[in-house]
C-alpha positions as YAML, in Angstrom:
chain: A
units: angstrom
residues:
- id: 1
  name: GLN
  ca: [113.85, 157.24, 114.27]
- id: 2
  name: ILE
  ca: [112.54, 159.85, 111.55]
- id: 3
  name: GLU
  ca: [112.11, 158.75, 108.03]
- id: 4
  name: PRO
  ca: [115.12, 160.32, 106.10]
- id: 5
  name: ARG
  ca: [112.82, 161.77, 103.45]
- id: 6
  name: ALA
  ca: [110.58, 163.66, 106.10]
- id: 7
  name: THR
  ca: [110.94, 167.35, 106.29]
- id: 8
  name: GLU
  ca: [110.65, 169.73, 109.31]
- id: 9
  name: GLU
  ca: [107.20, 170.74, 108.01]
- id: 10
  name: ASP
  ca: [106.05, 167.09, 107.98]
- id: 11
  name: VAL
  ca: [107.40, 166.49, 111.70]
- id: 12
  name: ASP
  ca: [105.61, 169.71, 112.84]
- id: 13
  name: GLU
  ca: [102.36, 168.60, 111.06]
- id: 14
  name: ALA
  ca: [102.50, 165.18, 112.66]
- id: 15
  name: LEU
  ca: [103.05, 166.72, 116.18]
- id: 16
  name: ASP
  ca: [100.21, 169.05, 115.78]
- id: 17
  name: ALA
  ca: [98.12, 165.98, 114.78]
- id: 18
  name: MET
  ca: [99.27, 164.05, 117.91]
- id: 19
  name: TYR
  ca: [98.65, 166.81, 120.43]
- id: 20
  name: LYS
  ca: [95.66, 166.62, 122.54]
- id: 21
  name: SER
  ca: [96.50, 167.98, 125.80]
- id: 22
  name: GLY
  ca: [99.33, 169.30, 128.12]
- id: 23
  name: SER
  ca: [102.51, 170.67, 126.69]
- id: 24
  name: LYS
  ca: [102.90, 170.70, 122.94]
- id: 25
  name: ASP
  ca: [106.64, 170.11, 123.35]
- id: 26
  name: GLU
  ca: [105.98, 166.72, 124.96]
- id: 27
  name: ILE
  ca: [103.91, 163.84, 123.26]
- id: 28
  name: THR
  ca: [102.77, 160.92, 125.37]
- id: 29
  name: TYR
  ca: [102.94, 157.41, 124.08]
- id: 30
  name: GLU
  ca: [99.30, 157.06, 124.05]
- id: 31
  name: GLU
  ca: [98.97, 160.02, 121.89]
- id: 32
  name: PHE
  ca: [101.56, 158.79, 119.34]
- id: 33
  name: ALA
  ca: [100.01, 155.36, 119.34]
- id: 34
  name: ASP
  ca: [96.56, 156.62, 118.64]
- id: 35
  name: TRP
  ca: [97.99, 158.83, 115.75]
- id: 36
  name: TYR
  ca: [100.12, 156.17, 114.41]
- id: 37
  name: VAL
  ca: [97.25, 153.61, 114.21]
- id: 38
  name: HIS
  ca: [95.02, 155.92, 112.18]
- id: 39
  name: SER
  ca: [97.97, 157.25, 110.03]
- id: 40
  name: LEU
  ca: [98.77, 156.39, 106.34]
- id: 41
  name: ILE
  ca: [102.25, 155.11, 107.58]
- id: 42
  name: TYR
  ca: [100.59, 152.26, 109.58]
- id: 43
  name: THR
  ca: [98.15, 151.45, 106.59]
- id: 44
  name: ARG
  ca: [101.04, 151.26, 104.21]
- id: 45
  name: GLN
  ca: [103.07, 148.97, 106.48]
- id: 46
  name: GLN
  ca: [100.22, 146.76, 107.16]
- id: 47
  name: LYS
  ca: [99.66, 146.32, 103.34]
- id: 48
  name: GLU
  ca: [103.41, 145.68, 102.74]
- id: 49
  name: ALA
  ca: [103.41, 143.02, 105.73]
- id: 50
  name: GLU
  ca: [100.29, 141.37, 104.33]
- id: 51
  name: LYS
  ca: [101.83, 141.16, 100.77]
- id: 52
  name: GLN
  ca: [105.13, 139.79, 102.30]
- id: 53
  name: ILE
  ca: [103.16, 137.13, 104.06]
- id: 54
  name: GLU
  ca: [101.15, 136.21, 101.18]
- id: 55
  name: GLU
  ca: [104.53, 135.88, 99.02]
- id: 56
  name: GLU
  ca: [106.18, 133.75, 101.50]
- id: 57
  name: SER
  ca: [103.13, 131.46, 101.88]
- id: 58
  name: GLN
  ca: [103.28, 130.64, 98.32]
- id: 59
  name: GLY
  ca: [106.85, 129.16, 98.53]
- id: 60
  name: VAL
  ca: [108.77, 127.40, 95.75]
- id: 61
  name: CYS
  ca: [106.19, 128.03, 93.03]
- id: 62
  name: GLU
  ca: [106.05, 131.77, 93.61]
- id: 63
  name: ALA
  ca: [109.93, 131.94, 93.26]
- id: 64
  name: LEU
  ca: [109.90, 130.05, 89.86]
- id: 65
  name: LYS
  ca: [106.72, 131.65, 88.32]
- id: 66
  name: PRO
  ca: [107.48, 133.51, 85.15]
- id: 67
  name: PRO
  ca: [106.64, 137.14, 84.72]
- id: 68
  name: ARG
  ca: [103.10, 137.98, 83.54]
- id: 69
  name: GLY
  ca: [101.99, 141.20, 81.70]
- id: 70
  name: GLU
  ca: [105.50, 142.57, 81.56]
- id: 71
  name: GLY
  ca: [107.84, 143.40, 78.67]
- id: 72
  name: VAL
  ca: [110.70, 141.71, 76.96]
- id: 73
  name: CYS
  ca: [113.26, 142.88, 79.63]
- id: 74
  name: ALA
  ca: [111.44, 141.13, 82.37]
- id: 75
  name: TRP
  ca: [111.43, 138.08, 80.32]
- id: 76
  name: LEU
  ca: [115.11, 138.12, 79.41]
- id: 77
  name: LYS
  ca: [116.00, 138.82, 83.23]
- id: 78
  name: TYR
  ca: [113.81, 135.81, 84.14]
- id: 79
  name: LEU
  ca: [115.64, 133.47, 81.63]
- id: 80
  name: PHE
  ca: [118.95, 134.57, 82.73]
- id: 81
  name: VAL
  ca: [118.51, 134.10, 86.42]
- id: 82
  name: ILE
  ca: [116.18, 131.05, 86.39]
- id: 83
  name: PRO
  ca: [118.87, 128.54, 86.62]
- id: 84
  name: LEU
  ca: [120.30, 130.15, 89.61]
- id: 85
  name: VAL
  ca: [116.95, 130.75, 91.32]
- id: 86
  name: PHE
  ca: [115.99, 127.09, 90.73]
- id: 87
  name: CYS
  ca: [119.19, 125.69, 92.18]
- id: 88
  name: LEU
  ca: [118.80, 127.94, 95.24]
- id: 89
  name: THR
  ca: [115.07, 127.31, 95.57]
- id: 90
  name: VAL
  ca: [115.27, 123.65, 95.44]
- id: 91
  name: THR
  ca: [118.26, 123.08, 97.82]
- id: 92
  name: ILE
  ca: [117.78, 125.93, 100.47]
- id: 93
  name: PRO
  ca: [114.66, 125.79, 102.55]
- id: 94
  name: ASP
  ca: [112.75, 129.01, 102.82]
- id: 95
  name: VAL
  ca: [112.87, 129.76, 106.64]
- id: 96
  name: ARG
  ca: [110.41, 132.59, 106.27]
- id: 97
  name: ARG
  ca: [107.61, 130.07, 105.78]
- id: 98
  name: PRO
  ca: [105.68, 128.98, 108.74]
- id: 99
  name: GLY
  ca: [107.21, 125.93, 110.55]
- id: 100
  name: LEU
  ca: [110.53, 126.07, 108.58]
- id: 101
  name: GLY
  ca: [112.42, 128.56, 110.91]
- id: 102
  name: LYS
  ca: [114.09, 125.54, 112.67]
- id: 103
  name: TRP
  ca: [116.12, 125.12, 109.52]
- id: 104
  name: CYS
  ca: [117.79, 128.41, 109.49]
- id: 105
  name: TYR
  ca: [121.20, 127.12, 110.48]
- id: 106
  name: LEU
  ca: [121.14, 124.76, 107.49]
- id: 107
  name: ALA
  ca: [120.01, 127.31, 105.12]
- id: 108
  name: PHE
  ca: [122.93, 129.50, 106.17]
- id: 109
  name: VAL
  ca: [125.44, 126.70, 105.70]
- id: 110
  name: LEU
  ca: [123.82, 125.80, 102.34]
- id: 111
  name: SER
  ca: [123.89, 129.51, 101.33]
- id: 112
  name: ILE
  ca: [127.63, 129.73, 102.15]
- id: 113
  name: ALA
  ca: [128.26, 126.57, 100.09]
- id: 114
  name: TRP
  ca: [126.47, 127.99, 97.07]
- id: 115
  name: ILE
  ca: [128.41, 131.20, 97.20]
- id: 116
  name: GLY
  ca: [131.67, 129.07, 97.30]
- id: 117
  name: ILE
  ca: [130.57, 126.97, 94.33]
- id: 118
  name: PHE
  ca: [129.56, 130.30, 92.32]
- id: 119
  name: SER
  ca: [132.91, 131.96, 93.23]
- id: 120
  name: PHE
  ca: [134.92, 128.99, 91.94]
- id: 121
  name: PHE
  ca: [133.20, 128.99, 88.58]
- id: 122
  name: MET
  ca: [133.21, 132.78, 88.53]
- id: 123
  name: VAL
  ca: [137.13, 133.15, 89.04]
- id: 124
  name: ASN
  ca: [137.94, 130.25, 86.59]
- id: 125
  name: TRP
  ca: [135.78, 131.62, 83.82]
- id: 126
  name: ALA
  ca: [137.16, 135.22, 84.37]
- id: 127
  name: GLU
  ca: [140.76, 133.77, 84.04]
- id: 128
  name: ILE
  ca: [139.77, 131.85, 80.89]
- id: 129
  name: ILE
  ca: [138.13, 134.83, 79.36]
- id: 130
  name: GLY
  ca: [141.17, 137.06, 80.29]
- id: 131
  name: ASN
  ca: [143.66, 134.58, 78.67]
- id: 132
  name: THR
  ca: [141.42, 134.30, 75.54]
- id: 133
  name: ILE
  ca: [141.15, 137.99, 74.86]
- id: 134
  name: GLY
  ca: [144.66, 138.87, 76.17]
- id: 135
  name: ILE
  ca: [143.84, 140.46, 79.63]
- id: 136
  name: PRO
  ca: [146.22, 139.60, 82.57]
- id: 137
  name: SER
  ca: [144.59, 137.80, 85.31]
- id: 138
  name: VAL
  ca: [145.75, 140.65, 87.74]
- id: 139
  name: VAL
  ca: [143.74, 143.20, 85.60]
- id: 140
  name: MET
  ca: [140.83, 140.82, 85.62]
- id: 141
  name: GLY
  ca: [140.76, 140.60, 89.39]
- id: 142
  name: LEU
  ca: [141.23, 144.39, 89.83]
- id: 143
  name: THR
  ca: [138.29, 145.16, 87.44]
- id: 144
  name: PHE
  ca: [135.64, 142.52, 86.78]
- id: 145
  name: LEU
  ca: [135.98, 140.31, 89.80]
- id: 146
  name: ALA
  ca: [136.36, 143.31, 92.13]
- id: 147
  name: ALA
  ca: [133.31, 144.85, 90.78]
- id: 148
  name: GLY
  ca: [131.31, 141.64, 90.69]
- id: 149
  name: THR
  ca: [132.18, 140.70, 94.39]
- id: 150
  name: SER
  ca: [131.39, 144.27, 95.49]
- id: 151
  name: VAL
  ca: [127.84, 144.47, 94.07]
- id: 152
  name: PRO
  ca: [126.32, 143.02, 97.28]
- id: 153
  name: ASP
  ca: [128.11, 145.54, 99.36]
- id: 154
  name: LEU
  ca: [127.03, 148.30, 97.11]
- id: 155
  name: LEU
  ca: [123.39, 147.18, 97.20]
- id: 156
  name: SER
  ca: [123.32, 146.84, 101.06]
- id: 157
  name: SER
  ca: [125.13, 150.16, 101.54]
- id: 158
  name: VAL
  ca: [122.52, 151.76, 99.36]
- id: 159
  name: ILE
  ca: [119.62, 150.21, 101.13]
- id: 160
  name: VAL
  ca: [120.79, 151.18, 104.47]
- id: 161
  name: ALA
  ca: [121.84, 154.68, 103.40]
- id: 162
  name: ARG
  ca: [118.28, 155.45, 102.03]
- id: 163
  name: MET
  ca: [117.02, 154.33, 105.42]
- id: 164
  name: GLY
  ca: [119.24, 156.88, 107.08]
- id: 165
  name: GLU
  ca: [121.89, 154.64, 108.42]
- id: 166
  name: GLY
  ca: [124.75, 156.30, 106.78]
- id: 167
  name: ASP
  ca: [127.28, 155.03, 109.56]
- id: 168
  name: MET
  ca: [126.04, 151.47, 108.90]
- id: 169
  name: ALA
  ca: [126.71, 151.90, 105.08]
- id: 170
  name: VAL
  ca: [130.17, 152.98, 105.53]
- id: 171
  name: SER
  ca: [131.13, 150.56, 108.15]
- id: 172
  name: SER
  ca: [129.72, 147.75, 106.15]
- id: 173
  name: SER
  ca: [131.93, 148.41, 103.33]
- id: 174
  name: ILE
  ca: [135.06, 148.86, 105.61]
- id: 175
  name: GLY
  ca: [134.22, 145.78, 107.54]
- id: 176
  name: SER
  ca: [133.65, 143.81, 104.35]
- id: 177
  name: ASN
  ca: [137.21, 144.43, 103.05]
- id: 178
  name: ILE
  ca: [138.78, 143.95, 106.39]
- id: 179
  name: PHE
  ca: [137.03, 140.49, 106.55]
- id: 180
  name: ASP
  ca: [138.22, 139.61, 103.03]
- id: 181
  name: ILE
  ca: [141.90, 140.50, 103.88]
- id: 182
  name: LEU
  ca: [142.12, 138.92, 107.43]
- id: 183
  name: VAL
  ca: [139.81, 135.96, 106.92]
- id: 184
  name: GLY
  ca: [138.97, 135.49, 103.15]
- id: 185
  name: LEU
  ca: [142.70, 135.10, 102.20]
- id: 186
  name: PRO
  ca: [144.33, 133.44, 105.22]
- id: 187
  name: LEU
  ca: [141.60, 130.81, 105.65]
- id: 188
  name: PRO
  ca: [142.15, 129.05, 102.26]
- id: 189
  name: TRP
  ca: [145.95, 129.35, 102.71]
- id: 190
  name: LEU
  ca: [145.69, 127.79, 106.15]
- id: 191
  name: ILE
  ca: [143.45, 124.82, 104.92]
- id: 192
  name: PHE
  ca: [145.88, 124.32, 101.87]
- id: 193
  name: THR
  ca: [149.08, 124.11, 104.12]
- id: 194
  name: LEU
  ca: [147.37, 121.86, 106.77]
- id: 195
  name: TRP
  ca: [146.32, 119.38, 104.21]
- id: 196
  name: PRO
  ca: [148.67, 116.40, 104.34]
- id: 197
  name: SER
  ca: [149.44, 116.00, 100.77]
- id: 198
  name: THR
  ca: [150.00, 119.68, 100.00]
- id: 199
  name: PRO
  ca: [153.01, 121.96, 100.54]
- id: 200
  name: ASN
  ca: [153.46, 123.50, 103.95]
- id: 201
  name: LYS
  ca: [153.53, 127.18, 102.37]
- id: 202
  name: VAL
  ca: [151.81, 129.14, 99.78]
- id: 203
  name: VAL
  ca: [153.86, 131.36, 97.27]
- id: 204
  name: ILE
  ca: [152.05, 134.63, 96.39]
- id: 205
  name: ALA
  ca: [152.81, 135.10, 92.68]
- id: 206
  name: ALA
  ca: [152.02, 138.68, 92.53]
- id: 207
  name: LYS
  ca: [154.79, 141.22, 91.41]
- id: 208
  name: GLY
  ca: [154.72, 144.61, 92.85]
- id: 209
  name: ILE
  ca: [152.61, 143.54, 95.81]
- id: 210
  name: TRP
  ca: [154.54, 145.92, 98.20]
- id: 211
  name: LYS
  ca: [154.19, 148.75, 95.76]
- id: 212
  name: ASP
  ca: [150.31, 148.05, 95.88]
- id: 213
  name: ILE
  ca: [150.34, 147.94, 99.73]
- id: 214
  name: PHE
  ca: [152.11, 151.27, 100.14]
- id: 215
  name: ILE
  ca: [149.83, 152.88, 97.59]
- id: 216
  name: LEU
  ca: [146.80, 151.67, 99.30]
- id: 217
  name: ILE
  ca: [148.14, 153.06, 102.48]
- id: 218
  name: GLY
  ca: [148.82, 156.32, 100.90]
- id: 219
  name: MET
  ca: [145.30, 156.40, 99.65]
- id: 220
  name: LEU
  ca: [143.90, 155.53, 102.93]
- id: 221
  name: VAL
  ca: [145.68, 158.53, 104.46]
- id: 222
  name: ALA
  ca: [144.35, 160.68, 101.54]
- id: 223
  name: ILE
  ca: [140.71, 159.50, 102.18]
- id: 224
  name: VAL
  ca: [140.94, 160.48, 105.88]
- id: 225
  name: ILE
  ca: [142.15, 163.76, 105.09]
- id: 226
  name: ILE
  ca: [139.51, 164.28, 102.30]
- id: 227
  name: VAL
  ca: [136.64, 163.16, 104.49]
- id: 228
  name: HIS
  ca: [138.08, 165.54, 107.31]
- id: 229
  name: CYS
  ca: [138.13, 168.45, 104.70]
- id: 230
  name: GLN
  ca: [134.35, 167.76, 103.95]
- id: 231
  name: GLY
  ca: [133.51, 167.93, 107.55]
- id: 232
  name: TRP
  ca: [133.08, 164.19, 107.99]
- id: 233
  name: LYS
  ca: [129.92, 164.34, 105.70]
- id: 234
  name: MET
  ca: [129.35, 162.12, 102.73]
- id: 235
  name: THR
  ca: [128.91, 164.83, 100.05]
- id: 236
  name: ARG
  ca: [128.68, 164.80, 96.26]
- id: 237
  name: LYS
  ca: [132.15, 166.28, 96.00]
- id: 238
  name: LEU
  ca: [133.40, 163.49, 98.22]
- id: 239
  name: GLY
  ca: [131.86, 160.90, 95.91]
- id: 240
  name: PHE
  ca: [133.61, 162.32, 92.89]
- id: 241
  name: MET
  ca: [137.04, 162.34, 94.76]
- id: 242
  name: MET
  ca: [136.50, 158.77, 95.64]
- id: 243
  name: PHE
  ca: [135.85, 157.90, 92.09]
- id: 244
  name: PHE
  ca: [138.91, 159.83, 90.91]
- id: 245
  name: MET
  ca: [141.22, 157.92, 93.30]
- id: 246
  name: TYR
  ca: [139.79, 154.69, 92.32]
- id: 247
  name: PHE
  ca: [140.50, 155.20, 88.72]
- id: 248
  name: VAL
  ca: [143.96, 156.57, 89.50]
- id: 249
  name: PHE
  ca: [144.76, 153.34, 91.30]
- id: 250
  name: LEU
  ca: [143.27, 151.22, 88.63]
- id: 251
  name: ALA
  ca: [145.22, 152.97, 85.88]
- id: 252
  name: GLN
  ca: [148.51, 152.59, 87.60]
- id: 253
  name: ALA
  ca: [147.85, 148.93, 88.46]
- id: 254
  name: ILE
  ca: [146.76, 148.05, 84.84]
- id: 255
  name: THR
  ca: [149.75, 149.88, 83.33]
- id: 256
  name: TYR
  ca: [152.19, 147.99, 85.79]
- id: 257
  name: ALA
  ca: [150.56, 144.67, 84.86]
- id: 258
  name: TYR
  ca: [150.84, 145.10, 81.22]
- id: 259
  name: LYS
  ca: [154.42, 146.35, 81.54]
- id: 260
  name: TYR
  ca: [155.81, 143.70, 83.76]
- id: 261
  name: ASP
  ca: [153.62, 140.66, 83.55]
- id: 262
  name: ASP
  ca: [155.49, 137.60, 82.05]
- id: 263
  name: CYS
  ca: [152.77, 136.71, 79.71]
- id: 264
  name: PHE
  ca: [151.35, 139.86, 78.54]
- id: 265
  name: GLY
  ca: [153.96, 142.52, 79.39]
- id: 266
  name: LEU
  ca: [156.75, 143.94, 77.31]
- id: 267
  name: GLN
  ca: [159.36, 143.87, 80.18]
...
C-alpha cells in the first residue's frame, strides 16, 4: 500500500529506480526488495524499530522517568499524568517486553478493569461538578462526558486516517457507538436486574428520550444524504456540515434540558 503523502512523481521516481530489466510496467519482487533495502524508507523504519525495542527493554523505569531538557509544559503534563501512569505501570504487565507476552490476557483484563474504575470516578465527579455550578446531568453527559469518552475514538481515527485507511477511521467511529448502545448500556442493566437483591427492572429517568431518538434518526438520514451529495468522499465541506449538525443537536438538547428538567428547568 502506498504512503498517502506520496505523490505520483515520487511513485514514478521509485519505479525508475527499481527498474533493471524487462518491461518498465512490471517490477519483480527481487527488484523491489533490492531497492527497498537500500532506500531511506528501510533505514528510517529500522531506526524506529530499534528505538522502540530500546524503549520497551527499559521497562517500568522508562515510563516513570521525568522529562529532561524540556520546558515547563512538559513538566506540567508529567505531573498531571504521573498518578495514572504509575498505577497502570505497576499493575499491568508490559507484554511488549521479552518473556512477558504470555501475560497478554491478564493485561487486557486489568486494562478493562482500570477503564471501569476511571469511568466510575469520571461520571461521579462530573455529576458533582454539574450540580455544584448548576448544570443538569443530562447536559454534562451530552457535552463533557461525551467529549471525554470520544477522545480515544478521535485519536485512533486520526491515526488510521493519516495512514490512508479512511474506511477504517469511519467504521471505527460508527462501530464504537453501536457497541456503546447495544452492549455498553444493556450489559450493566442486565447485571443489575439479575442480582438477587436488586429490582427486576431499570427505570430510564430521562425525559424526551423519544424526541432525541427521532432527532438522531433524522440526523442519520441527513448525514447519508450529505455524504451522498459529496460523492461519498470526506471533504472539508462535509466536516463543517457535521460540526453544524452536532451543534444544532447540542443546542436543542441543552435548551430542552434547562426548560423541562425538574431541578434546573423553568417548567
